[in-house]
């Protein structure tokens, strides 16, 4: 009898345990795990993402630089696919059977029960023919999208391009982006991604058991309308940009032109450039690979990433600092013999040509290296050689006030700092106390370790044009209907030079164009103040540099032009700059001296020896490969470490579990594995 009651309790306990297990499972399915809910909903409703049109980009006069063009993506839901004419389908979307199998296998792996992109960017023509027969291909659908198109095919490095999101982009966006979405990769497209992308919409439809839409779900209560991206108005003048790119074709270098009274960038040329239309469409990948392997680096944004010795274009800044510090006065003279000795160094003037007695204005006009070397040594040595480091630091700080050696915080990604060397650099090279003003005298004439981007050079001219201050350069002046007036764009950045000291320097710069090294680039009826430069170049011939602003009074444009491997600044950079300045100020280009024509400079080929740049590209690719290998090895090490940690944890848990079960196992062995009554 006792055994009967004991068994009754055991059976009752078993039933209760089963019921609790079933209730627990039911609770888990309905409340905790949403897998079955998603599966059920997918049989009743279909959610379609509605992609917004990306915001257009205009030039300062309202001319379109970038707009949108409709294209269509083909999506597939593997679960809904039924047998159909595969070869006909492949022919209609322009792929082969092998390509179809590869895409379909990928879709089944990634999303077997939901729609994913099968083929991207079908043209309107392909869409029209496919749409008529789409019912013959169950499981496939068409989603309208837009791609970028560039009517003038200019300003590629400024505009940038868009591409598909990566896993990293998706992770950073906290789930906003999904596989197949597009995102700005470079240029303005990247810098203003949040403004340009707009807001996606959603359409939820009821579908029957065959996946055929049967109308809106819940009368459209869950639907949202896509909102197009904002329109951007840039500061660029497209006519000026087009002229600049024409003048710089078959050359390496850059043009940056800025409006001094606002900091708005008028012209932003990086050469070599490329047609931005090559970065859209179904051949984008092939075009991208070709340009990536181009030794002249068309993706290298020279206005803000290239760093050049400014050469003689730096001399006006040296003069201004010396005037402010009371080291010289405008009328003080220096006798140039053509060779200036600084310690063990000899600084040559124009191949040893003597300038004779020069004051500051003439030294600027005739680019006297000896004069500016003397001025630099006076600054650094004024309190004795024991104070060389402190004096040099003070000079360096004054230089950096002009925007050199630091980013100007342009509203574009990947801006370089340039370089103004520190005392620590020279301590590391020559040891502490082992260097003097004579050691670093090349800095006086814009050489040595001094580096500047074309943007920084143009900004320096804005400072001189404004007689002592600059506005931060920027490329976007309006978003939608609202002008972009950021606080930093309307603040005057003073450089610590009294306005009265600028006139003698500007006199010298005017003389450069009127009767000096850049006299062949003089513009009829316009007073342009400038400075030529010939900067050292590790890849052969020197770089041709010219900086300027115009007109002298109430300046409207400041400009910097660098033409790599082209010798003296007067020969190439100065004429190119003069065409840009005149076009902006007069709307046309006047006849010049014989040979000074736009076509002459546009058709000239100044591309350097390809082999030099090919070697650099190979070195860069090797560095990229080594860097990628290091990253992969670190990832592998982390993955292996995590895997080992998990394996060790499991082993530890098993050991602990085995140890804790030892008494039970011992009792079981005593009873022969039988339960005791």
mmCIF file of C-alpha atoms in Angstrom, residues 49 62 80 90 133 154 175 195 211 263-264 328 422 431 468 477 486 495 598 618 646 659:
data_model
loop_
_atom_site.group_PDB
_atom_site.id
_atom_site.type_symbol
_atom_site.label_atom_id
_atom_site.label_comp_id
_atom_site.label_asym_id
_atom_site.label_seq_id
_atom_site.Cartn_x
_atom_site.Cartn_y
_atom_site.Cartn_z
ATOM 1 C CA UNK A 49 12.149 50.147 -47.292
ATOM 2 C CA UNK A 62 22.867 77.893 -57.991
ATOM 3 C CA UNK A 80 9.316 32.549 -52.284
ATOM 4 C CA UNK A 90 19.816 36.364 -66.680
ATOM 5 C CA UNK A 133 7.719 39.987 -67.175
ATOM 6 C CA UNK A 154 34.081 68.671 -62.260
ATOM 7 C CA UNK A 175 21.806 49.943 -36.650
ATOM 8 C CA UNK A 195 22.398 66.122 -43.998
ATOM 9 C CA UNK A 211 3.383 36.254 -51.277
ATOM 10 C CA UNK A 263 36.729 82.552 -46.107
ATOM 11 C CA UNK A 264 34.554 80.951 -48.803
ATOM 12 C CA UNK A 328 64.043 95.517 -38.996
ATOM 13 C CA UNK A 422 59.783 72.025 -33.174
ATOM 14 C CA UNK A 431 71.357 66.724 -29.908
ATOM 15 C CA UNK A 468 46.219 91.005 -40.299
ATOM 16 C CA UNK A 477 27.705 78.209 -47.415
ATOM 17 C CA UNK A 486 28.789 78.860 -37.904
ATOM 18 C CA UNK A 495 47.705 86.896 -36.341
ATOM 19 C CA UNK A 598 44.868 79.617 -71.700
ATOM 20 C CA UNK A 618 54.662 50.154 -54.885
ATOM 21 C CA UNK A 646 36.030 29.818 -23.817
ATOM 22 C CA UNK A 659 33.942 17.243 -8.548
#
